[in-house]
mmCIF file of C-alpha atoms in Angstrom:
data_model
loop_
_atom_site.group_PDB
_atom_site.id
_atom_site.type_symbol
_atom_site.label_atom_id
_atom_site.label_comp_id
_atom_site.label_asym_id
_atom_site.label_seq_id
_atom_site.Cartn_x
_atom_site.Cartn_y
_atom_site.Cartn_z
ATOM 1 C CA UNK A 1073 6.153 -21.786 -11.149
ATOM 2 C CA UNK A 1074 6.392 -24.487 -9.197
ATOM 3 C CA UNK A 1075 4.944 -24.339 -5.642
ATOM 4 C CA UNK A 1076 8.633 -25.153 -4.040
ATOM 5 C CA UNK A 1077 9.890 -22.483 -5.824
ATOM 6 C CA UNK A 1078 8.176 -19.413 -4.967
ATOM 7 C CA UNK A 1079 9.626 -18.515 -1.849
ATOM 8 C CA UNK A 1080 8.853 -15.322 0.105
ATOM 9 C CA UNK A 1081 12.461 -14.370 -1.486
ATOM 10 C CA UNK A 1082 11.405 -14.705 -4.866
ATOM 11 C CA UNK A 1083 8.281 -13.042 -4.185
ATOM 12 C CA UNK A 1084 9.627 -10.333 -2.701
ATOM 13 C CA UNK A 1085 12.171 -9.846 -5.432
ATOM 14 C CA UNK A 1086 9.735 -9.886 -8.191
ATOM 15 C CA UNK A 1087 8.048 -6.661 -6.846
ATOM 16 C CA UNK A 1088 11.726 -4.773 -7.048
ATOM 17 C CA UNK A 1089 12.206 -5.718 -10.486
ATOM 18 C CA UNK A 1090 7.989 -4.957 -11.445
ATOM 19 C CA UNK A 1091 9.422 -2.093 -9.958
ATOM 20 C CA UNK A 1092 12.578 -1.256 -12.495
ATOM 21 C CA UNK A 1093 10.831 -2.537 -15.267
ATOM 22 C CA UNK A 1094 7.828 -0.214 -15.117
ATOM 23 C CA UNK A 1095 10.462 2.510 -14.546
ATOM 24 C CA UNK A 1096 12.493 1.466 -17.595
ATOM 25 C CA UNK A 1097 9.175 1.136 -19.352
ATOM 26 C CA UNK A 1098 7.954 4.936 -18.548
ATOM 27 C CA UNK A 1099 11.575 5.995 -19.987
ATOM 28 C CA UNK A 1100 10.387 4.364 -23.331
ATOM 29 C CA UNK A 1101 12.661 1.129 -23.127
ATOM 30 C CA UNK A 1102 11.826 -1.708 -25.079
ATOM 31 C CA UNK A 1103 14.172 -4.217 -23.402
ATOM 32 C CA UNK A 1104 16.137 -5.133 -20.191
ATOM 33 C CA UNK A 1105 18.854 -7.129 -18.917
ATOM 34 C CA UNK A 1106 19.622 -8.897 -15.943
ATOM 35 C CA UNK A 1107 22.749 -7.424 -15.504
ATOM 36 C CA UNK A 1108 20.491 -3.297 -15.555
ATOM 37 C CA UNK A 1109 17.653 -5.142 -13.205
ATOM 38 C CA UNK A 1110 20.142 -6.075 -10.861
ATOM 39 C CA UNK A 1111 22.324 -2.403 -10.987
ATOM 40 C CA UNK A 1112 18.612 -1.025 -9.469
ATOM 41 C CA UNK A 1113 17.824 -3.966 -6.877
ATOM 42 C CA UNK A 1114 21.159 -4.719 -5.885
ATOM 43 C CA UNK A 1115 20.249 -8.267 -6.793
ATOM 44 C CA UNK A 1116 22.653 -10.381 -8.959
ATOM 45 C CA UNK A 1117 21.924 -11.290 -12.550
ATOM 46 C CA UNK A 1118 22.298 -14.279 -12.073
ATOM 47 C CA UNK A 1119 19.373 -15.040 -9.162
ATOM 48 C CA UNK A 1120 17.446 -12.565 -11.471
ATOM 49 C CA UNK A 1121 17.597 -15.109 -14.408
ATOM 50 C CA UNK A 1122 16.658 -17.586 -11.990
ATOM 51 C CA UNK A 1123 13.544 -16.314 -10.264
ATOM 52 C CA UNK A 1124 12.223 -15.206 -13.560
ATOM 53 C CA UNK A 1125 13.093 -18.725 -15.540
ATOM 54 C CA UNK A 1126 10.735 -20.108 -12.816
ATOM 55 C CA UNK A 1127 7.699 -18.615 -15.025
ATOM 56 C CA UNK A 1128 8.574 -19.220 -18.587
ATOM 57 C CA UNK A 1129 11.337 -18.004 -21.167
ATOM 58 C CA UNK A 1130 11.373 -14.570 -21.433
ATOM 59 C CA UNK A 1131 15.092 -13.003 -21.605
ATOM 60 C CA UNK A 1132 16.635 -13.436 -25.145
ATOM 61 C CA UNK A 1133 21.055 -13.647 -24.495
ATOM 62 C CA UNK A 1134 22.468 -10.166 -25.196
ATOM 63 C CA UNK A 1135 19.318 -8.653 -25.818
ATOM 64 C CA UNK A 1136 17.747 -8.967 -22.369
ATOM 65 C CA UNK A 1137 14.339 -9.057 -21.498
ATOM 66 C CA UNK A 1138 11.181 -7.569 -23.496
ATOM 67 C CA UNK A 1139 9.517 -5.385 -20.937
ATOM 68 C CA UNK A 1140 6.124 -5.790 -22.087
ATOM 69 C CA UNK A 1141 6.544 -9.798 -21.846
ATOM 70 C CA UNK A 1142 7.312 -9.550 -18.115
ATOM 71 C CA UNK A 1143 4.847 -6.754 -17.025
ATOM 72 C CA UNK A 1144 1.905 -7.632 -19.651
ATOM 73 C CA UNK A 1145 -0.457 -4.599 -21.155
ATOM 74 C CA UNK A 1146 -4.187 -6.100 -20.256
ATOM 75 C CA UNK A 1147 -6.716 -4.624 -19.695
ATOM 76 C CA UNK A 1148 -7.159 -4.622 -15.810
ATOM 77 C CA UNK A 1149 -10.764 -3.463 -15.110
ATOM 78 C CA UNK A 1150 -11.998 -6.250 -17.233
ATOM 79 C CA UNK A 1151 -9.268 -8.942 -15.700
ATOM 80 C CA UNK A 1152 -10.606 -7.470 -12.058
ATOM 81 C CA UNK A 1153 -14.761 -8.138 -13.365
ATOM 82 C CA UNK A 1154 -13.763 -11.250 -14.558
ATOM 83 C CA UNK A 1155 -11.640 -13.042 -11.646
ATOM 84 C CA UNK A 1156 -13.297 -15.078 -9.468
ATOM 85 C CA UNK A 1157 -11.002 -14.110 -6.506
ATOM 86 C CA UNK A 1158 -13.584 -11.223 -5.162
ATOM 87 C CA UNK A 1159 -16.291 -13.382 -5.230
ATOM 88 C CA UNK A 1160 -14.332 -16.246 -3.222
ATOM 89 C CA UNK A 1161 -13.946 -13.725 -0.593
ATOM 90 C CA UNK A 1162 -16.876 -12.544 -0.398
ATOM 91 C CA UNK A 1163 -16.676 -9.409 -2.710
ATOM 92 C CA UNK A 1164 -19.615 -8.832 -5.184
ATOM 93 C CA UNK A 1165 -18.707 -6.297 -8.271
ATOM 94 C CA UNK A 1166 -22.022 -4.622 -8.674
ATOM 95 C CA UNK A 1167 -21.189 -1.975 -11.809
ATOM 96 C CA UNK A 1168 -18.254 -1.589 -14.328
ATOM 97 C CA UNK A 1169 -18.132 2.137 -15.846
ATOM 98 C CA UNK A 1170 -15.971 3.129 -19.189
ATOM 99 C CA UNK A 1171 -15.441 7.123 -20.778
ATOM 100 C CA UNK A 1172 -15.038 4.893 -24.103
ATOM 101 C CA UNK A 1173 -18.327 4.866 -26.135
ATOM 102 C CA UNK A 1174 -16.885 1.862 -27.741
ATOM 103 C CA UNK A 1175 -17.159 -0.189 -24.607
ATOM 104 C CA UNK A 1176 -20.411 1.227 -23.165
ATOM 105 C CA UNK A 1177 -22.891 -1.148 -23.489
ATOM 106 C CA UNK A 1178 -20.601 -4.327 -23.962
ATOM 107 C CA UNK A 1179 -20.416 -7.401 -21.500
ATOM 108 C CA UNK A 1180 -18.000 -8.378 -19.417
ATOM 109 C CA UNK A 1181 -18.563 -11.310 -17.114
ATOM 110 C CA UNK A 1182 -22.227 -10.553 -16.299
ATOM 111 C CA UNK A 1183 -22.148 -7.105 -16.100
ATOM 112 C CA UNK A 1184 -22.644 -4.241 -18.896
ATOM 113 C CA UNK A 1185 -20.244 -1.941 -19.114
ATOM 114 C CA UNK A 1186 -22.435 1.589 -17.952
ATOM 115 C CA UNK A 1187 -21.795 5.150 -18.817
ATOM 116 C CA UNK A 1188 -20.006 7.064 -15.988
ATOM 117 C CA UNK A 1189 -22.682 9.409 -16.182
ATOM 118 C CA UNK A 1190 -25.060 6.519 -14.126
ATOM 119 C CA UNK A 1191 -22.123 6.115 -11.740
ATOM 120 C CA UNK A 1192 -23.477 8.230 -9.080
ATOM 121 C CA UNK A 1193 -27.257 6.439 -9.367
ATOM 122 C CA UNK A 1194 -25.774 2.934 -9.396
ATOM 123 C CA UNK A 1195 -23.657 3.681 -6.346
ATOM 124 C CA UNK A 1196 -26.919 4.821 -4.632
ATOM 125 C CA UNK A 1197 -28.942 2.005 -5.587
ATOM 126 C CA UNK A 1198 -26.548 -1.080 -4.725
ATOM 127 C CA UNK A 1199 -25.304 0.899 -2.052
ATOM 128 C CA UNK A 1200 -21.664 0.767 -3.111
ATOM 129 C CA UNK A 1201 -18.922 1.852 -0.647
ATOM 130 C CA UNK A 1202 -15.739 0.403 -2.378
ATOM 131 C CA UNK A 1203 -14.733 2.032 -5.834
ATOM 132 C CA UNK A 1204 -11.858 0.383 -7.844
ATOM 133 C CA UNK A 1205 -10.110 2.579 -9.975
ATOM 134 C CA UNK A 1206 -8.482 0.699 -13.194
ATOM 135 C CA UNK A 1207 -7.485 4.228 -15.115
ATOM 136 C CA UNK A 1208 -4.745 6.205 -16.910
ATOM 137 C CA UNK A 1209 -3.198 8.534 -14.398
ATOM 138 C CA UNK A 1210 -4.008 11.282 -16.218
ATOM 139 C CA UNK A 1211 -8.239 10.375 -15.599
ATOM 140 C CA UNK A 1212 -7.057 9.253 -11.863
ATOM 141 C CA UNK A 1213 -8.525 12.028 -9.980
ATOM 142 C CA UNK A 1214 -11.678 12.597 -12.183
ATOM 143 C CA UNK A 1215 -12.349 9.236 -11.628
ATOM 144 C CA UNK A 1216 -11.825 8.902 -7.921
ATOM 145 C CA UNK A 1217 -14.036 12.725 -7.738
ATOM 146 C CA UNK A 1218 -16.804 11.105 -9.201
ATOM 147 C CA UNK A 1219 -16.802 8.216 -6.841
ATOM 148 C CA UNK A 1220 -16.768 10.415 -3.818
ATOM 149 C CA UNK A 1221 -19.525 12.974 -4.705
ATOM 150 C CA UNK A 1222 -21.321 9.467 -5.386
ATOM 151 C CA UNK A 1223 -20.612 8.441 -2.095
ATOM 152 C CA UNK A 1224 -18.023 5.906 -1.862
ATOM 153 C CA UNK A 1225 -15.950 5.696 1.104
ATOM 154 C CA UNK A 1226 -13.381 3.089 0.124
ATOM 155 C CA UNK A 1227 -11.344 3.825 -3.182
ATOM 156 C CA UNK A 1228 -9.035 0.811 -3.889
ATOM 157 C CA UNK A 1229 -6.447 2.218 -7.242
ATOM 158 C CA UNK A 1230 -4.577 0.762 -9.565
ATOM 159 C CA UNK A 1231 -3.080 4.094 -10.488
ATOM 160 C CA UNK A 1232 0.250 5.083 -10.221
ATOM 161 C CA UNK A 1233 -1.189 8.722 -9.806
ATOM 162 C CA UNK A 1234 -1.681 10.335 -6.410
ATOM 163 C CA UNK A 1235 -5.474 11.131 -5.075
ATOM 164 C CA UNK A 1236 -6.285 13.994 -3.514
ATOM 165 C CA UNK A 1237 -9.888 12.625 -1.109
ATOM 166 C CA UNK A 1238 -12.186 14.011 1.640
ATOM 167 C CA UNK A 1239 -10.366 12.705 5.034
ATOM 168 C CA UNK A 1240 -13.665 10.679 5.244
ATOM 169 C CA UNK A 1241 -12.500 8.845 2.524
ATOM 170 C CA UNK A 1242 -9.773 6.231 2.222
ATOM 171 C CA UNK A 1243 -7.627 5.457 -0.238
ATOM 172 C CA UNK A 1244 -5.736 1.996 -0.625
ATOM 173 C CA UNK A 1245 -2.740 2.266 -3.423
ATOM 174 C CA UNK A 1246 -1.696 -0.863 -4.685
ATOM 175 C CA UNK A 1247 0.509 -2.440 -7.839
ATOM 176 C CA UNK A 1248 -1.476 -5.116 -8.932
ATOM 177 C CA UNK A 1249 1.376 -7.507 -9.989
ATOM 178 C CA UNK A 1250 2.843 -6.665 -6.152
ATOM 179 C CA UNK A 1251 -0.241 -7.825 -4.601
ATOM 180 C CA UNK A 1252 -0.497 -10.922 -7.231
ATOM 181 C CA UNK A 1253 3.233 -12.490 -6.202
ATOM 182 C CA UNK A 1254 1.905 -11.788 -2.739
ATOM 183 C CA UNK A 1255 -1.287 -13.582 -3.163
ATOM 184 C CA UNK A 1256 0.508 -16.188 -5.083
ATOM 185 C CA UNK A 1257 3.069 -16.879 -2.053
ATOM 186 C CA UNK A 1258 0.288 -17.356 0.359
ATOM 187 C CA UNK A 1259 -2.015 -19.596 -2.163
ATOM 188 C CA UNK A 1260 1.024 -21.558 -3.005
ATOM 189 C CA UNK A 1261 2.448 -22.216 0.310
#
């Protein structure tokens, strides 16, 4: 999108309908249009179509949008390890941790992907005190337990699920593509 374009408007707009379209997505829709994006953010179809032509061509006329087109299905803990926007501000990610057999042991960036069962040594010895949780909701609170009887004290998720910490513990919630168009106004601008 072009930087003229992406207004605090727009950005602001695009988390309401990340918003719908994760909704619609839970329900087991497919597709979208306009016209149902704009019935849930009170936003016409028209400036819909607009803000979201701004980033490619996604909407297909009288089908709508494809969900997963607009809201992507990555795989965020390795698109976290692998941006260079923690680094640039001043974050290091020490350790990367994965239930999955199949990815224990595999790279990603520089790091090996570890067996949660070292989580609670790693945290010791690098002296972690942030813990980003990339997860399921369903593995949500297993995953943020394990982080606090390792000792972390910050627990930044990515999960829609709600954590139930220590009050010595704090918990930042955040949508990921919400914090993105935010970033993006501010880089942008």
């Amino acid at each position: 999108m072009s930087q003229e374009r992406l207004t605090v408007g727009v950005a602001a707009r695009l988390s309401r309908y990340l918003q719908v379209l994760t909704q619609a997505k839970k329900m087991g829709r497919d597709s979208i249009s306009s016209q149902e994006i704009g019935e849930y953010t009170n936003v016409n179809a028209t400036q819909i179509r607009r803000d979201l032509s701004g980033f490619g061509k996604f909407g297909k006329r009288g089908v709508g949008y494809n969900i997963d087109s607009l809201i992507g299905a990555g795989d965020l803990g390795r698109a976290i390890a692998t941006s260079t926007v923690f680094a640039d501000h001043g974050f290091h990610i020490a350790g990367i941790f994965d239930s999955d057999p199949g990815k224990i042991g595999t790279q990603v960036a520089s790091l090996a992907v570890q067996d949660p069962a070292t989580l609670a040594d790693t945290v010791h010895d690098k002296n972690i005190i942030v813990g980003v949780l990339a997860v399921p909701p369903n593995a949500a609170q297993d995953a943020a337990d394990a982080l606090v009887d390792a000792g972390v004290k910050i627990i930044f998720s990515y999960s829609d699920a709600l954590i139930d910490t220590p009050a010595d513990v704090t918990v930042h919630r955040s949508s990921p593509a919400a914090a993105l168009l935010y970033a993006l106004y501010f880089h942008l601008t």
